[in-house]
Amino acid sequence: MERMSAAERRVARVFQADRAEVLHASAAALAAKAGTSDATVVRATRMLGFSGMKELRLFLAAEMRESPSPAERVAATLQEVGDDAGAALDAAVAIHQDCLERLRREVSGGLFRSAVDLIVSAGRTVIFGIGPSSAMATYFEMQLERFGLDAMSFTRTGLLFADDLHRLRSGDLVVILAYDRLSREASALLGEAERMKLPKILISDTLGEALEGRVDLVLPATRGRAGMFSMHTATLGLIEALLVGIAARRPDETLRSLERLKALRSETAGEGGMRTPSAPRG
C-alpha cells in the first residue's frame, strides 16, 4: 500500500470494504465510489498484484466461497448490532436497502429483458435452490404456475436429486440459485443441462465470474454484507421483478390464468367463503 497513490489507496479500501460489490460492479461504478477515475481503479488492481479486474474478481470469489459458518455469520452481525434489539431493525433495513440499490445498479435493463425473454419462451422453467434458497425456488415455481407458465422446482439433495435430474426434458430453462460455493447438486445440474443443451440462468452473489462461460445469463443478487447473516431481500426482489416483467410481456395470458385460479378458489371455498373441513362421520 505504501507505493500506491492516495487515490489508489481509496480504491483498495473500496475493494476491502465490500468484496461482494467488487464482484459485480463496473470499474466506473467502483471509481465513482472511490472518488477517482476508471484508470485509477485499473492501476490499483495491478498494484495489488492482479493482471486485471477479472483476476481480482476470481480471487475474491474463491476467497468468499470459503464462507464462515452460520454461527460465525450471526456472531459477526450481533457484534455490529450490539445488545440493543431495537437497533436490529435499523441495521437490517439498511442492509436490505443497500442490497436493493445494488440490484438496481447491477442488473441492467437489457440483462433483465433477456432473462424475461428466456423464461417466457421456455417450454418449462426449472428452478434449483437448496437450503434457504429452496423456499425462493418453490415460491418462484408457484407464481410462474399461477401466471400460466409451466414450472418446477428442484429442492432435494443427495440421491433423491438424481430423480430430479431425470425429470429434465428438452425445452426446459434451468434457473440456478447458488451462493458462496457450487454444491454437488448444482454442479450435477449444470453438467446435465450442458449435456442436454438447455439454456441456463444463474442467480448468485459470488459465482458469476467462475461460471460465466457455462451459463447463458448471470443475474447478480447479493445476500447482505460479506461474512454476516445472509439476507435474501435482493433475491426475492429480483424474482418478483421478473414476475412483473413476465406479466407485462404476456398480459392477456397472465390475467386469464389468474381469473381461472380465482374461479377455482371460489368453487373450492363455496359461495360463503372458506369452508371448514367437515368432521368424519362414524
GROMACS .gro file of C-alpha atoms in nm:
model
  282
    1MET     CA    1   0.000   0.000   0.000
    2GLU     CA    2   0.296   0.234   0.060
    3ARG     CA    3   0.374   0.254  -0.313
    4MET     CA    4   0.016   0.345  -0.402
    5SER     CA    5  -0.109   0.696  -0.457
    6ALA     CA    6  -0.379   0.842  -0.231
    7ALA     CA    7  -0.646   0.772  -0.498
    8GLU     CA    8  -0.524   0.414  -0.544
    9ARG     CA    9  -0.540   0.359  -0.168
   10ARG     CA   10  -0.902   0.479  -0.171
   11VAL     CA   11  -0.977   0.222  -0.440
   12ALA     CA   12  -0.806  -0.050  -0.234
   13ARG     CA   13  -1.020   0.045   0.066
   14VAL     CA   14  -1.333   0.013  -0.151
   15PHE     CA   15  -1.214  -0.333  -0.259
   16GLN     CA   16  -1.159  -0.429   0.103
   17ALA     CA   17  -1.479  -0.281   0.243
   18ASP     CA   18  -1.723  -0.462   0.017
   19ARG     CA   19  -1.590  -0.760  -0.172
   20ALA     CA   20  -1.937  -0.868  -0.287
   21GLU     CA   21  -1.990  -0.541  -0.474
   22VAL     CA   22  -1.649  -0.568  -0.643
   23LEU     CA   23  -1.762  -0.898  -0.795
   24HIS     CA   24  -2.035  -0.728  -0.998
   25ALA     CA   25  -1.977  -0.354  -1.013
   26SER     CA   26  -1.814  -0.198  -1.317
   27ALA     CA   27  -1.481  -0.017  -1.294
   28ALA     CA   28  -1.673   0.308  -1.346
   29ALA     CA   29  -1.904   0.235  -1.051
   30LEU     CA   30  -1.611   0.147  -0.826
   31ALA     CA   31  -1.427   0.460  -0.940
   32ALA     CA   32  -1.728   0.675  -0.852
   33LYS     CA   33  -1.745   0.516  -0.509
   34ALA     CA   34  -1.375   0.588  -0.450
   35GLY     CA   35  -1.398   0.938  -0.596
   36THR     CA   36  -1.150   0.871  -0.875
   37SER     CA   37  -1.123   0.752  -1.237
   38ASP     CA   38  -1.161   0.417  -1.414
   39ALA     CA   39  -0.790   0.424  -1.498
   40THR     CA   40  -0.702   0.458  -1.129
   41VAL     CA   41  -0.914   0.152  -1.049
   42VAL     CA   42  -0.721  -0.046  -1.310
   43ARG     CA   43  -0.385   0.078  -1.176
   44ALA     CA   44  -0.485  -0.004  -0.818
   45THR     CA   45  -0.583  -0.354  -0.927
   46ARG     CA   46  -0.240  -0.408  -1.084
   47MET     CA   47  -0.062  -0.256  -0.785
   48LEU     CA   48  -0.230  -0.522  -0.572
   49GLY     CA   49  -0.074  -0.792  -0.789
   50PHE     CA   50  -0.359  -0.879  -1.026
   51SER     CA   51  -0.346  -0.867  -1.406
   52GLY     CA   52  -0.688  -0.701  -1.419
   53MET     CA   53  -1.037  -0.687  -1.276
   54LYS     CA   54  -1.124  -1.038  -1.395
   55GLU     CA   55  -0.839  -1.195  -1.199
   56LEU     CA   56  -0.923  -0.985  -0.892
   57ARG     CA   57  -1.287  -1.094  -0.907
   58LEU     CA   58  -1.195  -1.462  -0.942
   59PHE     CA   59  -0.965  -1.429  -0.639
   60LEU     CA   60  -1.236  -1.259  -0.431
   61ALA     CA   61  -1.499  -1.513  -0.535
   62ALA     CA   62  -1.272  -1.802  -0.433
   63GLU     CA   63  -1.196  -1.629  -0.104
   64MET     CA   64  -1.565  -1.570  -0.031
   65ARG     CA   65  -1.654  -1.931  -0.112
   66GLU     CA   66  -1.451  -2.025   0.196
   67SER     CA   67  -1.750  -1.888   0.378
   68PRO     CA   68  -1.795  -1.862   0.754
   69SER     CA   69  -2.039  -2.093   0.929
   70PRO     CA   70  -2.395  -1.976   1.006
   71ALA     CA   71  -2.294  -1.930   1.370
   72GLU     CA   72  -1.997  -1.714   1.269
   73ARG     CA   73  -2.219  -1.506   1.042
   74VAL     CA   74  -2.473  -1.441   1.316
   75ALA     CA   75  -2.195  -1.366   1.566
   76ALA     CA   76  -2.048  -1.106   1.328
   77THR     CA   77  -2.391  -0.950   1.280
   78LEU     CA   78  -2.453  -0.934   1.656
   79GLN     CA   79  -2.115  -0.773   1.706
   80GLU     CA   80  -2.219  -0.490   1.475
   81VAL     CA   81  -2.570  -0.454   1.618
   82GLY     CA   82  -2.468  -0.486   1.983
   83ASP     CA   83  -2.710  -0.590   2.256
   84ASP     CA   84  -2.984  -0.346   2.157
   85ALA     CA   85  -3.262  -0.549   1.994
   86GLY     CA   86  -3.420  -0.227   1.869
   87ALA     CA   87  -3.107  -0.147   1.668
   88ALA     CA   88  -3.154  -0.471   1.477
   89LEU     CA   89  -3.444  -0.323   1.280
   90ASP     CA   90  -3.245  -0.020   1.165
   91ALA     CA   91  -2.940  -0.234   1.081
   92ALA     CA   92  -3.140  -0.494   0.888
   93VAL     CA   93  -3.343  -0.236   0.693
   94ALA     CA   94  -3.023  -0.051   0.600
   95ILE     CA   95  -2.872  -0.374   0.465
   96HIS     CA   96  -3.192  -0.455   0.272
   97GLN     CA   97  -3.195  -0.109   0.117
   98ASP     CA   98  -2.831  -0.143   0.017
   99CYS     CA   99  -2.899  -0.484  -0.143
  100LEU     CA  100  -3.190  -0.348  -0.345
  101GLU     CA  101  -2.990  -0.044  -0.459
  102ARG     CA  102  -2.715  -0.278  -0.578
  103LEU     CA  103  -2.973  -0.486  -0.760
  104ARG     CA  104  -3.091  -0.173  -0.943
  105ARG     CA  105  -2.732  -0.083  -1.038
  106GLU     CA  106  -2.603  -0.427  -1.132
  107VAL     CA  107  -2.894  -0.572  -1.331
  108SER     CA  108  -2.923  -0.362  -1.644
  109GLY     CA  109  -3.244  -0.323  -1.840
  110GLY     CA  110  -3.102  -0.529  -2.126
  111LEU     CA  111  -2.992  -0.811  -1.897
  112PHE     CA  112  -3.329  -0.812  -1.723
  113ARG     CA  113  -3.523  -0.822  -2.053
  114SER     CA  114  -3.306  -1.112  -2.173
  115ALA     CA  115  -3.395  -1.308  -1.859
  116VAL     CA  116  -3.766  -1.237  -1.905
  117ASP     CA  117  -3.743  -1.344  -2.270
  118LEU     CA  118  -3.579  -1.675  -2.176
  119ILE     CA  119  -3.848  -1.754  -1.918
  120VAL     CA  120  -4.140  -1.657  -2.142
  121SER     CA  121  -4.007  -1.859  -2.438
  122ALA     CA  122  -3.916  -2.170  -2.235
  123GLY     CA  123  -4.126  -2.483  -2.257
  124ARG     CA  124  -4.083  -2.511  -1.881
  125THR     CA  125  -3.878  -2.326  -1.619
  126VAL     CA  126  -3.692  -2.544  -1.370
  127ILE     CA  127  -3.573  -2.356  -1.060
  128PHE     CA  128  -3.296  -2.505  -0.845
  129GLY     CA  129  -3.242  -2.400  -0.485
  130ILE     CA  130  -3.138  -2.590  -0.174
  131GLY     CA  131  -3.115  -2.485   0.191
  132PRO     CA  132  -3.279  -2.145   0.250
  133SER     CA  133  -3.289  -2.090  -0.127
  134SER     CA  134  -3.533  -2.380  -0.160
  135ALA     CA  135  -3.811  -2.154  -0.030
  136MET     CA  136  -3.728  -1.899  -0.303
  137ALA     CA  137  -3.729  -2.172  -0.570
  138THR     CA  138  -4.066  -2.306  -0.455
  139TYR     CA  139  -4.216  -1.956  -0.441
  140PHE     CA  140  -4.092  -1.874  -0.794
  141GLU     CA  141  -4.236  -2.202  -0.923
  142MET     CA  142  -4.576  -2.136  -0.762
  143GLN     CA  143  -4.606  -1.785  -0.904
  144LEU     CA  144  -4.500  -1.889  -1.255
  145GLU     CA  145  -4.765  -2.162  -1.248
  146ARG     CA  146  -5.026  -1.910  -1.134
  147PHE     CA  147  -4.927  -1.690  -1.427
  148GLY     CA  148  -4.995  -1.979  -1.664
  149LEU     CA  149  -4.637  -2.095  -1.725
  150ASP     CA  150  -4.513  -2.448  -1.673
  151ALA     CA  151  -4.259  -2.459  -1.389
  152MET     CA  152  -4.092  -2.700  -1.150
  153SER     CA  153  -3.859  -2.659  -0.852
  154PHE     CA  154  -3.563  -2.883  -0.768
  155THR     CA  155  -3.502  -2.860  -0.393
  156ARG     CA  156  -3.389  -3.208  -0.293
  157THR     CA  157  -3.034  -3.320  -0.221
  158GLY     CA  158  -2.829  -3.639  -0.226
  159LEU     CA  159  -2.952  -3.947  -0.409
  160LEU     CA  160  -3.303  -3.807  -0.446
  161PHE     CA  161  -3.162  -3.528  -0.660
  162ALA     CA  162  -3.086  -3.787  -0.929
  163ASP     CA  163  -3.462  -3.834  -0.964
  164ASP     CA  164  -3.497  -3.460  -1.020
  165LEU     CA  165  -3.225  -3.461  -1.286
  166HIS     CA  166  -3.406  -3.749  -1.456
  167ARG     CA  167  -3.712  -3.522  -1.499
  168LEU     CA  168  -3.530  -3.267  -1.716
  169ARG     CA  169  -3.653  -3.255  -2.074
  170SER     CA  170  -3.587  -3.077  -2.400
  171GLY     CA  171  -3.722  -2.721  -2.394
  172ASP     CA  172  -3.653  -2.664  -2.025
  173LEU     CA  173  -3.489  -2.347  -1.896
  174VAL     CA  174  -3.279  -2.402  -1.585
  175VAL     CA  175  -3.263  -2.124  -1.323
  176ILE     CA  176  -2.998  -2.186  -1.056
  177LEU     CA  177  -2.996  -2.010  -0.719
  178ALA     CA  178  -2.645  -2.067  -0.584
  179TYR     CA  179  -2.436  -1.866  -0.340
  180ASP     CA  180  -2.087  -1.882  -0.190
  181ARG     CA  181  -1.994  -2.214  -0.348
  182LEU     CA  182  -2.122  -2.457  -0.609
  183SER     CA  183  -2.288  -2.751  -0.435
  184ARG     CA  184  -2.255  -3.105  -0.566
  185GLU     CA  185  -2.619  -3.089  -0.679
  186ALA     CA  186  -2.574  -2.757  -0.861
  187SER     CA  187  -2.264  -2.890  -1.035
  188ALA     CA  188  -2.451  -3.204  -1.144
  189LEU     CA  189  -2.742  -2.992  -1.270
  190LEU     CA  190  -2.507  -2.772  -1.472
  191GLY     CA  191  -2.345  -3.078  -1.625
  192GLU     CA  192  -2.675  -3.240  -1.719
  193ALA     CA  193  -2.813  -2.912  -1.859
  194GLU     CA  194  -2.498  -2.875  -2.068
  195ARG     CA  195  -2.531  -3.231  -2.196
  196MET     CA  196  -2.893  -3.164  -2.294
  197LYS     CA  197  -2.805  -2.818  -2.434
  198LEU     CA  198  -3.059  -2.642  -2.210
  199PRO     CA  199  -3.038  -2.264  -2.152
  200LYS     CA  200  -2.933  -2.164  -1.800
  201ILE     CA  201  -2.972  -1.855  -1.579
  202LEU     CA  202  -2.758  -1.818  -1.268
  203ILE     CA  203  -2.872  -1.602  -0.975
  204SER     CA  204  -2.575  -1.560  -0.742
  205ASP     CA  205  -2.361  -1.323  -0.540
  206THR     CA  206  -2.013  -1.473  -0.589
  207LEU     CA  207  -2.023  -1.739  -0.862
  208GLY     CA  208  -2.085  -1.524  -1.170
  209GLU     CA  209  -1.722  -1.484  -1.276
  210ALA     CA  210  -1.640  -1.851  -1.226
  211LEU     CA  211  -1.944  -1.979  -1.418
  212GLU     CA  212  -1.996  -1.709  -1.681
  213GLY     CA  213  -1.883  -1.943  -1.960
  214ARG     CA  214  -2.119  -2.220  -1.850
  215VAL     CA  215  -2.447  -2.026  -1.821
  216ASP     CA  216  -2.637  -1.804  -2.062
  217LEU     CA  217  -2.709  -1.523  -1.815
  218VAL     CA  218  -2.581  -1.420  -1.473
  219LEU     CA  219  -2.815  -1.212  -1.256
  220PRO     CA  220  -2.619  -1.076  -0.956
  221ALA     CA  221  -2.806  -1.075  -0.625
  222THR     CA  222  -2.614  -1.002  -0.309
  223ARG     CA  223  -2.709  -1.157   0.024
  224GLY     CA  224  -2.618  -0.874   0.256
  225ARG     CA  225  -2.273  -0.791   0.383
  226ALA     CA  226  -1.988  -1.037   0.342
  227GLY     CA  227  -1.934  -1.257   0.646
  228MET     CA  228  -2.260  -1.153   0.812
  229PHE     CA  229  -2.607  -1.305   0.845
  230SER     CA  230  -2.733  -1.394   0.497
  231MET     CA  231  -3.039  -1.196   0.387
  232HIS     CA  232  -3.246  -1.278   0.081
  233THR     CA  233  -3.410  -0.945   0.002
  234ALA     CA  234  -3.228  -0.897  -0.330
  235THR     CA  235  -3.312  -1.248  -0.449
  236LEU     CA  236  -3.679  -1.208  -0.362
  237GLY     CA  237  -3.686  -0.861  -0.516
  238LEU     CA  238  -3.531  -0.995  -0.836
  239ILE     CA  239  -3.775  -1.287  -0.855
  240GLU     CA  240  -4.075  -1.060  -0.808
  241ALA     CA  241  -3.941  -0.811  -1.063
  242LEU     CA  242  -3.908  -1.098  -1.311
  243LEU     CA  243  -4.268  -1.198  -1.239
  244VAL     CA  244  -4.390  -0.845  -1.310
  245GLY     CA  245  -4.179  -0.837  -1.627
  246ILE     CA  246  -4.327  -1.170  -1.739
  247ALA     CA  247  -4.680  -1.043  -1.677
  248ALA     CA  248  -4.601  -0.730  -1.879
  249ARG     CA  249  -4.479  -0.944  -2.170
  250ARG     CA  250  -4.791  -1.165  -2.175
  251PRO     CA  251  -5.069  -0.970  -2.000
  252ASP     CA  252  -5.369  -1.144  -2.157
  253GLU     CA  253  -5.243  -1.495  -2.080
  254THR     CA  254  -5.143  -1.396  -1.726
  255LEU     CA  255  -5.478  -1.238  -1.645
  256ARG     CA  256  -5.672  -1.532  -1.792
  257SER     CA  257  -5.472  -1.772  -1.579
  258LEU     CA  258  -5.529  -1.567  -1.263
  259GLU     CA  259  -5.902  -1.537  -1.336
  260ARG     CA  260  -5.917  -1.915  -1.374
  261LEU     CA  261  -5.737  -1.951  -1.040
  262LYS     CA  262  -5.991  -1.716  -0.882
  263ALA     CA  263  -6.278  -1.923  -1.022
  264LEU     CA  264  -6.125  -2.243  -0.889
  265ARG     CA  265  -6.082  -2.086  -0.547
  266SER     CA  266  -6.450  -1.984  -0.548
  267GLU     CA  267  -6.551  -2.338  -0.639
  268THR     CA  268  -6.330  -2.477  -0.363
  269ALA     CA  269  -6.437  -2.229  -0.095
  270GLY     CA  270  -6.803  -2.206  -0.190
  271GLU     CA  271  -7.025  -1.901  -0.203
  272GLY     CA  272  -6.992  -1.813   0.163
  273GLY     CA  273  -6.613  -1.814   0.178
  274MET     CA  274  -6.371  -2.071   0.311
  275ARG     CA  275  -6.536  -2.383   0.442
  276THR     CA  276  -6.402  -2.573   0.738
  277PRO     CA  277  -6.346  -2.946   0.680
  278SER     CA  278  -6.643  -3.150   0.788
  279ALA     CA  279  -6.594  -3.395   1.070
  280PRO     CA  280  -6.572  -3.759   0.966
  281ARG     CA  281  -6.895  -3.947   1.012
  282GLY     CA  282  -6.886  -4.266   1.203
   0.00000   0.00000   0.00000
